[in-house]
PDB file of C-alpha atoms in Angstrom:
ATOM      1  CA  UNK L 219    -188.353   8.638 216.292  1.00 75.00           C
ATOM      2  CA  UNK L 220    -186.820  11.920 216.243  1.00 77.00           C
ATOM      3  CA  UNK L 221    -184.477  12.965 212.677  1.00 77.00           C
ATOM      4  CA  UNK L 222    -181.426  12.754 214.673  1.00 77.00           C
ATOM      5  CA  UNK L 223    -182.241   9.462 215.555  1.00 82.00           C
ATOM      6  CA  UNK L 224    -182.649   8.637 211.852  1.00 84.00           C
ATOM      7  CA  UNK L 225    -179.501  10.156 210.531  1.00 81.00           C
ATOM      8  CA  UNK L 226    -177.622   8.483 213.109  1.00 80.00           C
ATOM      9  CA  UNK L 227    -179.353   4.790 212.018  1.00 80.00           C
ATOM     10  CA  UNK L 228    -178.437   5.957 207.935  1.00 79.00           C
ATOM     11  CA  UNK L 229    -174.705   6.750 209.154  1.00 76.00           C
ATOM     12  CA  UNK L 230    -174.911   3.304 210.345  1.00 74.00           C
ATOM     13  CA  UNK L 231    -177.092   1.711 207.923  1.00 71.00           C
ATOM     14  CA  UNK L 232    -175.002   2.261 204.219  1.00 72.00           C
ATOM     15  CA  UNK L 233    -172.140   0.886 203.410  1.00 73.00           C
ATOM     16  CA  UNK L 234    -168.672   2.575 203.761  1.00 77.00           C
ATOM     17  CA  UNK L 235    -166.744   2.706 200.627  1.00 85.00           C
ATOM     18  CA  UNK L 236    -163.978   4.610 197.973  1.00 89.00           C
ATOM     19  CA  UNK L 237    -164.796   3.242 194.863  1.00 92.00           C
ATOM     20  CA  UNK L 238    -167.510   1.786 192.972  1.00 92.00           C
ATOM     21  CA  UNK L 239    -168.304  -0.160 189.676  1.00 94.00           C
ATOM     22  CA  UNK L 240    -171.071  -1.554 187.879  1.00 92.00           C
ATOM     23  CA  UNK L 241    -172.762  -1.668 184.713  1.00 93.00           C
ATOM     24  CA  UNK L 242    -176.594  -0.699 183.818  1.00 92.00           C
ATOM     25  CA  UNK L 243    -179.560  -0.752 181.090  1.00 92.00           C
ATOM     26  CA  UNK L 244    -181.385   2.636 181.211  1.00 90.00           C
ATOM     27  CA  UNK L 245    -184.445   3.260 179.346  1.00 90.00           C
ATOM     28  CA  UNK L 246    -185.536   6.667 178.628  1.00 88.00           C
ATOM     29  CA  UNK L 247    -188.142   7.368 177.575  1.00 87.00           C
ATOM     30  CA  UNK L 248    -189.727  11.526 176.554  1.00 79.00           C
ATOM     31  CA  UNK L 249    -193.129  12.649 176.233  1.00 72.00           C
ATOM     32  CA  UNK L 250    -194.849  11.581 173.159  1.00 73.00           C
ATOM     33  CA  UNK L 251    -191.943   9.889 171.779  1.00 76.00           C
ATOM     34  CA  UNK L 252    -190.905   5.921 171.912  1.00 81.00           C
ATOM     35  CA  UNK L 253    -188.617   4.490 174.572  1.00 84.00           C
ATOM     36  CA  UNK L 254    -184.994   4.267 173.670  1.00 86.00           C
ATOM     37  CA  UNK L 255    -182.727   1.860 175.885  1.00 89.00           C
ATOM     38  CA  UNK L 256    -179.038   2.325 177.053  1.00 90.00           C
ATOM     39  CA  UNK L 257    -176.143   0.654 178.034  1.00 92.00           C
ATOM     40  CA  UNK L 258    -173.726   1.442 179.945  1.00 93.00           C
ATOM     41  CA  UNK L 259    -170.905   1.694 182.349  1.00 95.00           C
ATOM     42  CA  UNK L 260    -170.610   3.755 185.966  1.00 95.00           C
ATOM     43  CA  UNK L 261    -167.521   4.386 188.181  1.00 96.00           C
ATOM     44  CA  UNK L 262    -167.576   6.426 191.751  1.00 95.00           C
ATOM     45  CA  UNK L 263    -165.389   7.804 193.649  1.00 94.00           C
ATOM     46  CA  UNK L 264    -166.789   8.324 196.836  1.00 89.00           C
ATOM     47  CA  UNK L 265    -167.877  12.788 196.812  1.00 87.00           C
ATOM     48  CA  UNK L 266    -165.463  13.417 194.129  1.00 94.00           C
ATOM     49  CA  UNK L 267    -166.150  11.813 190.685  1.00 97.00           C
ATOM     50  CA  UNK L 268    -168.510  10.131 188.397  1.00 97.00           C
ATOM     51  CA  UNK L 269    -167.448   8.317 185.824  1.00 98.00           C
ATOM     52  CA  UNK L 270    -170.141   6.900 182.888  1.00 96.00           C
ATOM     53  CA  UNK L 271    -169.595   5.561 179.489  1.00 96.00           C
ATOM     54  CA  UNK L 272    -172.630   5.042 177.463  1.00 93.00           C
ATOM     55  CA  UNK L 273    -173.433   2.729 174.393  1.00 90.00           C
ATOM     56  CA  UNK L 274    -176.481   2.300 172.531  1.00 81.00           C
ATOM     57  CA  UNK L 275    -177.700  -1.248 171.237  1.00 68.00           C
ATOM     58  CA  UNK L 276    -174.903  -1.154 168.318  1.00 73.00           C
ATOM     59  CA  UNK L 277    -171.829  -1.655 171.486  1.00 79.00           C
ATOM     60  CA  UNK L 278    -170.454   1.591 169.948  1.00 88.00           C
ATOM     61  CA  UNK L 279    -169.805   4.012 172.771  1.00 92.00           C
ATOM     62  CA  UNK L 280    -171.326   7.429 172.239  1.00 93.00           C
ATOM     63  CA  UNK L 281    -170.640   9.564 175.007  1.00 94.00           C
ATOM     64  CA  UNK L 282    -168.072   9.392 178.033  1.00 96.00           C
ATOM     65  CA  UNK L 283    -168.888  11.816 181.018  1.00 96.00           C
ATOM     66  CA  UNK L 284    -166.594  13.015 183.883  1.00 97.00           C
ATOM     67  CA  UNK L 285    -168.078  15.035 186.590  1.00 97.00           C
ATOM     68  CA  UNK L 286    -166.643  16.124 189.844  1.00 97.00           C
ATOM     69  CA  UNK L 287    -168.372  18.833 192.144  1.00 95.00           C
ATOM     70  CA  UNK L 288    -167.470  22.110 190.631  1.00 92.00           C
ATOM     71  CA  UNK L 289    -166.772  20.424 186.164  1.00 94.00           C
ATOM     72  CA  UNK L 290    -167.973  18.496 184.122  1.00 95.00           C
ATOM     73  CA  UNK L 291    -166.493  17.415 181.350  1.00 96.00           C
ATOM     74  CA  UNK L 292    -168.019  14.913 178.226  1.00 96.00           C
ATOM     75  CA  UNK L 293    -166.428  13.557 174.644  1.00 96.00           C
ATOM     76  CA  UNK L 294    -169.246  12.619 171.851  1.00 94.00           C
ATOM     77  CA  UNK L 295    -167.904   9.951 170.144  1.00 94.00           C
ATOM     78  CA  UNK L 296    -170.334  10.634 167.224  1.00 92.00           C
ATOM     79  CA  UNK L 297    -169.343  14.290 166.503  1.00 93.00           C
ATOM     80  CA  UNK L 298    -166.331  14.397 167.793  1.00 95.00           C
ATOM     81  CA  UNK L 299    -166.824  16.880 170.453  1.00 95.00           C
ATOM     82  CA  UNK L 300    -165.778  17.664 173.715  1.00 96.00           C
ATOM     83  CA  UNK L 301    -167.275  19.531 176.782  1.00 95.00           C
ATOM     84  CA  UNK L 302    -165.689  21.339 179.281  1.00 94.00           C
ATOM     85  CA  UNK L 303    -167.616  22.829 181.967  1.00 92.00           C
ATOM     86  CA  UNK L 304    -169.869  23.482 184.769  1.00 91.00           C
ATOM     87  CA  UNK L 305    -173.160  21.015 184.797  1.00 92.00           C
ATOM     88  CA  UNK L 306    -175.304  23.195 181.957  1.00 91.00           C
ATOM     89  CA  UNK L 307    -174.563  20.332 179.528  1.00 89.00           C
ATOM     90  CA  UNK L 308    -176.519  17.852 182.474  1.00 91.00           C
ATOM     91  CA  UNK L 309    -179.011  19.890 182.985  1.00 91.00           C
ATOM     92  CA  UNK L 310    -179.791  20.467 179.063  1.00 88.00           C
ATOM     93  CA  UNK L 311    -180.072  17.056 178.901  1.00 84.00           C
ATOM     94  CA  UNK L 312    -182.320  15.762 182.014  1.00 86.00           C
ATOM     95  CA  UNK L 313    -184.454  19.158 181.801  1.00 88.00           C
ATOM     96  CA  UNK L 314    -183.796  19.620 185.640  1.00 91.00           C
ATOM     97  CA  UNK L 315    -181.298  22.135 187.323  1.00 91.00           C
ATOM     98  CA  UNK L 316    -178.465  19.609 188.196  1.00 92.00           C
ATOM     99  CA  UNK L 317    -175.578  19.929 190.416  1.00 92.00           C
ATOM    100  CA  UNK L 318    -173.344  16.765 191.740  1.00 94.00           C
ATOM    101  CA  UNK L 319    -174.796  16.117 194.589  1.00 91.00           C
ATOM    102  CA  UNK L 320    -178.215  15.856 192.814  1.00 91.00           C
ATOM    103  CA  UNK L 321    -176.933  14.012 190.060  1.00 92.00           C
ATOM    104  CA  UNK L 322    -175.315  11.825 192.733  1.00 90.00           C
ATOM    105  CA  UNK L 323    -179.382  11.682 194.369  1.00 86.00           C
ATOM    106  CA  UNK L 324    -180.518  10.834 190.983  1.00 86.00           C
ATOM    107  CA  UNK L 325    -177.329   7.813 190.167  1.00 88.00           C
ATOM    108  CA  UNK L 326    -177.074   5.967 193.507  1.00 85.00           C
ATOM    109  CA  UNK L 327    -179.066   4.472 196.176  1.00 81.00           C
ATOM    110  CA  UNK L 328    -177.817   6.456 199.140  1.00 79.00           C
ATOM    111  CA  UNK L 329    -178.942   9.379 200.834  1.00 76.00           C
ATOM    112  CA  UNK L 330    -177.860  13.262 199.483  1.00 81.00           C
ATOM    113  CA  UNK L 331    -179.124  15.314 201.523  1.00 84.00           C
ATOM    114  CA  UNK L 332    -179.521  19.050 200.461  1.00 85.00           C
ATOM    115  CA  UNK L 333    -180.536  20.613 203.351  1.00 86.00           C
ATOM    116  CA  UNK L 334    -178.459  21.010 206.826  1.00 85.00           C
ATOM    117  CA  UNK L 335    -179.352  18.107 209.161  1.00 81.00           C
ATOM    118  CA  UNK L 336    -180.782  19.876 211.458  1.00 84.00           C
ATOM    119  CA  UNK L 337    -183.785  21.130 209.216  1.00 87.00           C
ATOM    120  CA  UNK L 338    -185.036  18.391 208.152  1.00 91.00           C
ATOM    121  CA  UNK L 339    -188.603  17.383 210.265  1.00 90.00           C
ATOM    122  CA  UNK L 340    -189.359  13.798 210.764  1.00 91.00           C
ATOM    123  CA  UNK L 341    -193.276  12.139 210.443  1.00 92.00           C
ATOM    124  CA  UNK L 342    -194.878   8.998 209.839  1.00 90.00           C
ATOM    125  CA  UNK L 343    -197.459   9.075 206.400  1.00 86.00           C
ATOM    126  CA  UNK L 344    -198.626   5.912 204.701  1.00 85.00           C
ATOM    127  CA  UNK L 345    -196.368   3.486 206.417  1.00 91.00           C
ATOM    128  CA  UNK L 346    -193.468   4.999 206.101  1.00 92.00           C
ATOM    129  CA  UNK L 347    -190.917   8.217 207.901  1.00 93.00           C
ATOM    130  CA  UNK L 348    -190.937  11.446 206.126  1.00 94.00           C
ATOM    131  CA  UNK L 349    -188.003  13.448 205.779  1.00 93.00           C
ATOM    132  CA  UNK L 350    -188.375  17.167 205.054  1.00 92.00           C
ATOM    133  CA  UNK L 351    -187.749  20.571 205.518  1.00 90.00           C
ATOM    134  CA  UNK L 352    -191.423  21.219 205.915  1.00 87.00           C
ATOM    135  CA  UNK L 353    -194.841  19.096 207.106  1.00 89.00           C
ATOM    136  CA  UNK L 354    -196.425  16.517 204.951  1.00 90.00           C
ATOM    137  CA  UNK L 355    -199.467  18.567 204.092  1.00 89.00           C
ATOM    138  CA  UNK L 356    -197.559  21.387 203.094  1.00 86.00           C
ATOM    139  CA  UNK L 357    -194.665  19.730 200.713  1.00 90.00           C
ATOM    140  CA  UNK L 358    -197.875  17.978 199.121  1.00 89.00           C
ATOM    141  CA  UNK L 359    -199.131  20.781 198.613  1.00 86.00           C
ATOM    142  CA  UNK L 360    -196.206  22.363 196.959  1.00 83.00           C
ATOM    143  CA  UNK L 361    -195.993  19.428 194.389  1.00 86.00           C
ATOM    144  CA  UNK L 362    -199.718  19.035 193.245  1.00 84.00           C
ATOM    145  CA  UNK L 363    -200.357  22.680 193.236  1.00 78.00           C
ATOM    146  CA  UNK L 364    -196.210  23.317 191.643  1.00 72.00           C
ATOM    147  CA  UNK L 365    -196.199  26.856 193.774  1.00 65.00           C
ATOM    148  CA  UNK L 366    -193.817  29.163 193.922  1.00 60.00           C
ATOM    149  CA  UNK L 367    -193.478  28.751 197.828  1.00 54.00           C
ATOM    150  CA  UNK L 368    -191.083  32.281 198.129  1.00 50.00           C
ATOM    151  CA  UNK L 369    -193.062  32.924 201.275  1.00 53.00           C
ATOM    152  CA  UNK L 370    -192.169  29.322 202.403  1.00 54.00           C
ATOM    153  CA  UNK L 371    -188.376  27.976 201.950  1.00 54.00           C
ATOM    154  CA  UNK L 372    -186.081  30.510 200.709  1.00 60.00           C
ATOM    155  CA  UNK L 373    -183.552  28.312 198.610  1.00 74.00           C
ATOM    156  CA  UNK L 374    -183.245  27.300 195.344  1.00 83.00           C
ATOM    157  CA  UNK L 375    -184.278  23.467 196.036  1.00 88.00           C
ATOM    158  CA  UNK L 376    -187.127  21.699 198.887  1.00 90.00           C
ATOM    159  CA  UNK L 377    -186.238  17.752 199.124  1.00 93.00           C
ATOM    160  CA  UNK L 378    -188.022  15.156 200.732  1.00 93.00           C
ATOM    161  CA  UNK L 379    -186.793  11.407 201.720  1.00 93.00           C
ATOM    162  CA  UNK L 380    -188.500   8.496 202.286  1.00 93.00           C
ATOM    163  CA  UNK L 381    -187.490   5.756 204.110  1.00 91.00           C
ATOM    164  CA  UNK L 382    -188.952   2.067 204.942  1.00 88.00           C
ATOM    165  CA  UNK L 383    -189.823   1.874 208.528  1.00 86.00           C
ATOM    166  CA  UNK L 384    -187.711  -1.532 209.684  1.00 77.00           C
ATOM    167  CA  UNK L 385    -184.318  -1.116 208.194  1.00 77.00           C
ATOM    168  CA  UNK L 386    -184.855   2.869 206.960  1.00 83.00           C
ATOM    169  CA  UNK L 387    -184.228   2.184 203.385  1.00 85.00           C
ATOM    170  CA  UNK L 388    -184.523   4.989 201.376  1.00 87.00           C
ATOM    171  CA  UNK L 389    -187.362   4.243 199.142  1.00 90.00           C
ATOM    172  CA  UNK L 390    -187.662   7.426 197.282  1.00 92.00           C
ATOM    173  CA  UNK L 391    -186.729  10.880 197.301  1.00 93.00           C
ATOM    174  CA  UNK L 392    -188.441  13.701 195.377  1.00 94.00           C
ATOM    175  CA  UNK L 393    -186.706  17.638 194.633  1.00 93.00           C
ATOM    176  CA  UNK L 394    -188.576  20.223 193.820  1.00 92.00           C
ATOM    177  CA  UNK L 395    -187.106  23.062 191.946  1.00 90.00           C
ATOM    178  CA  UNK L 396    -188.855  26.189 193.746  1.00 85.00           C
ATOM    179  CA  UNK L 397    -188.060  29.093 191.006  1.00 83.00           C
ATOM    180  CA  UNK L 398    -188.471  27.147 187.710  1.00 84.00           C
ATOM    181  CA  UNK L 399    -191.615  24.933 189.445  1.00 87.00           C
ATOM    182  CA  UNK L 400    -189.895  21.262 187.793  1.00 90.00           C
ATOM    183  CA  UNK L 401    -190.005  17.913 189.807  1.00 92.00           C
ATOM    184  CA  UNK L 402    -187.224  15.581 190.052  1.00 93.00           C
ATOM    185  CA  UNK L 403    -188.957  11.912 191.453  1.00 94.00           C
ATOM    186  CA  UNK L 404    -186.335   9.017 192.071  1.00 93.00           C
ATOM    187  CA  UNK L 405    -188.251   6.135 193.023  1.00 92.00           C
ATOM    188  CA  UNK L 406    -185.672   3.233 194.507  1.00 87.00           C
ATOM    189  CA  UNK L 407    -186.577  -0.944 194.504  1.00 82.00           C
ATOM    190  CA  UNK L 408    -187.507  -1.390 197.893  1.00 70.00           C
ATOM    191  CA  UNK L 409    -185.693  -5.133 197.830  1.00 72.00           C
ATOM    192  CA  UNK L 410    -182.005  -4.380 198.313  1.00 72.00           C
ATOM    193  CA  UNK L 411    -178.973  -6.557 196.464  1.00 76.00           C
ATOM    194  CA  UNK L 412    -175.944  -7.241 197.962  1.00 72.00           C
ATOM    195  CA  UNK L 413    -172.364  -7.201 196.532  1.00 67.00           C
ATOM    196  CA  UNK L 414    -169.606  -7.229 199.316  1.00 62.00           C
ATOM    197  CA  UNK L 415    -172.148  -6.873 202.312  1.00 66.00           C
ATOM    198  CA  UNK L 416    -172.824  -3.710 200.967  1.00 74.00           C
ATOM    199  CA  UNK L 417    -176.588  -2.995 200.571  1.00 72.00           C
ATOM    200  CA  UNK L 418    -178.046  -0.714 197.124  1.00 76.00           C
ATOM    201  CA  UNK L 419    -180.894  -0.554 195.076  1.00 79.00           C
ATOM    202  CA  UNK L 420    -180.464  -1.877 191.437  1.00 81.00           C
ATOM    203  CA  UNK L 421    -183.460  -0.618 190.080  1.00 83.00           C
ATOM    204  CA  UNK L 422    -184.068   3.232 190.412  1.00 82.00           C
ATOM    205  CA  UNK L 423    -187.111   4.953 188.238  1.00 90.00           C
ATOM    206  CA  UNK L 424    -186.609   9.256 187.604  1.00 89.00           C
ATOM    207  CA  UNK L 425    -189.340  10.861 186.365  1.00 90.00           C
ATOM    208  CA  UNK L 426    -188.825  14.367 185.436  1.00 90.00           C
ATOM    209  CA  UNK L 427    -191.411  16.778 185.535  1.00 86.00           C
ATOM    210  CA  UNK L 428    -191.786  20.199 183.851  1.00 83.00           C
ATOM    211  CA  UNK L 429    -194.896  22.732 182.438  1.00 75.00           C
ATOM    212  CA  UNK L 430    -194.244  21.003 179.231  1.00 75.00           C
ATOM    213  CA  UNK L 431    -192.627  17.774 179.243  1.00 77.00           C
ATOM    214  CA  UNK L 432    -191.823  14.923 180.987  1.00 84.00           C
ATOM    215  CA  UNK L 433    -188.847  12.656 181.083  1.00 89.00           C
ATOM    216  CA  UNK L 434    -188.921   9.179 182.388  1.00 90.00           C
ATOM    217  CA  UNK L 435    -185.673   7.212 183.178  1.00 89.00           C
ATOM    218  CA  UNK L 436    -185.096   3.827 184.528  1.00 90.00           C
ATOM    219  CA  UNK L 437    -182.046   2.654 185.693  1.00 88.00           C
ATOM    220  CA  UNK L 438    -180.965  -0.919 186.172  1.00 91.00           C
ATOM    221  CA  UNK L 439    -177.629  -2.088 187.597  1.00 90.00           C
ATOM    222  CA  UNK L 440    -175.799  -5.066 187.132  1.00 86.00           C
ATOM    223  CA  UNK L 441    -172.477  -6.786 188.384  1.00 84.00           C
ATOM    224  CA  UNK L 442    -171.808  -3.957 190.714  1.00 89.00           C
ATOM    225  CA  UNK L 443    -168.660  -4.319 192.995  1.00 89.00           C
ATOM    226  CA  UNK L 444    -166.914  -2.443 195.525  1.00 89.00           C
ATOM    227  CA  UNK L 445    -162.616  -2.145 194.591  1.00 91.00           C
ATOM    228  CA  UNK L 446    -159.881  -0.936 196.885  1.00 90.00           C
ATOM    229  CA  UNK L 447    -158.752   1.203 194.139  1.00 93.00           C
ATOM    230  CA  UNK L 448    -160.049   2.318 190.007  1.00 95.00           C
ATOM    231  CA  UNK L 449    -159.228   4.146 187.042  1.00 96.00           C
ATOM    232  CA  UNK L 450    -161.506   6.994 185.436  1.00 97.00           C
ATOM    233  CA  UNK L 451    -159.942   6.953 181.927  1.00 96.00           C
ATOM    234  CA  UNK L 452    -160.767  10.483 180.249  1.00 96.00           C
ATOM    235  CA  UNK L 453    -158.371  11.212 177.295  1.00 95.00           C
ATOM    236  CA  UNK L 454    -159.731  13.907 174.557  1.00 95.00           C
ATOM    237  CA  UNK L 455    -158.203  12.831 171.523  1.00 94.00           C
ATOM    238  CA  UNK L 456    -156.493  15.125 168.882  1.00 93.00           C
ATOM    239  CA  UNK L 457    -159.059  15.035 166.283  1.00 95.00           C
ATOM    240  CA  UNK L 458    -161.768  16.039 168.567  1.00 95.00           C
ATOM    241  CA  UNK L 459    -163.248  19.725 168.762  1.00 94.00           C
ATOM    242  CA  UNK L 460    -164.491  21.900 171.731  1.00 92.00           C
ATOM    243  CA  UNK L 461    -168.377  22.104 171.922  1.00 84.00           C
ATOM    244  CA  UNK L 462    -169.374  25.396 173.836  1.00 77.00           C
ATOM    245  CA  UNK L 463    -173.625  25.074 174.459  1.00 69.00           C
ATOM    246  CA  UNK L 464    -175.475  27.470 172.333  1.00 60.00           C
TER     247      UNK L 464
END
């Protein structure tokens, strides 16, 4: 099966939709440190927001986040602070170079693609297709080995996409930060829910991997739905002051 073959099956495959809604328990969990759980709400708007209000195991929201593809803007409910800005403030937090389409990659079951269609080479490896830029052997190489790879792919990000061989779910997708040599690994439950006919993972696993740390996140949805239309509610109150990143 030839990669235009594939992306035609994906265009086919995931659900057409606007909006979505859901709920979700994350636990997080950082290198040498115990797990910490989350809960939380997400909203979508199909390539043009993300919506998330989280709330630790009190049910006192923390921190409301509203991204689109060129801001991001938070409040911290604790400090009273607000964020304005480009995606710095996601990046601090996940340790990985983030952008909306790869937060996007990291939030949802469906397939971001980084690279132009046309680049990406198709191959079978350990039961499954292989979506990527480059060969197997060579992207393997690239992770185990965390190489610069200048001489080999000259952007700032290499992605590769799995994808189950009957129905082409995508079972995980892994992007690998060439300059700064970090790992982003989103691992997707390979048994799909349903809500509207609409197929998507509810359970997604993120590792994030760097020279020094390591940050493991996994993401659980619940009661997730599909509306013809939803709000994004994002007011910064008065009493609230601007937080620049230090």
């Amino acid at each position: 099966m030839s990669s235009l073959d594939i992306f035609k099956i994906l265009d086919t495959t995931y659900c057409k939709y606007s909006f979505l809604s859901g709920r979700f328990i994350a636990q997080i969990k950082l290198k040498g440190k115990p797990s910490s759980e989350i809960r939380g709400k997400i909203r979508l708007m199909q390539d043009s927001l993300i919506w998330m209000s989280m709330t630790p195991a009190l049910g006192i929201e923390v921190l409301r986040l509203l991204a689109s593809p060129n801001k991001v803007e938070a409040l911290n409910y604790m400090n009273k602070e607000y964020y304005s800005g480009d995606f710095e403030l996601i990046s601090s937090l996940t340790d990985f170079p983030m952008s909306f389409k790869i937060l996007w990659c990291l939030l949802w079951h469906e397939p971001c693609f980084l690279h132009s269609t046309h680049e990406y080479r198709v191959s079978y490896r350990g039961g499954e297709y292989f979506l990527c830029p480059v060969d197997y052997k060579t992207f393997d190489k690239l992770i185990s080995e965390r190489s610069h790879a200048s001489n080999l792919w000259n952007q700032e990000f290499i992605q590769a996409i799995w994808l189950s061989p009957l129905k082409l779910n995508m079972t995980r997708t892994i992007i690998y930060d060439i300059k700064k040599k970090r790992i982003l690994d989103i691992k997707h439950n390979e048994k799909l829910m349903y809500s509207s006919t609409c197929p998507y993972s509810d359970v997604h696993n993120v590792k994030v991997i760097t020279d020094t740390s390591a940050i493991l996140l996994e993401f659980k949805y619940q009661k997730v739905e599909f509306p013809s239309e939803l709000d994004f509610p994002f007011t910064v109150p008065e009493n609230f002051s601007s937080k620049k990143l230090e």
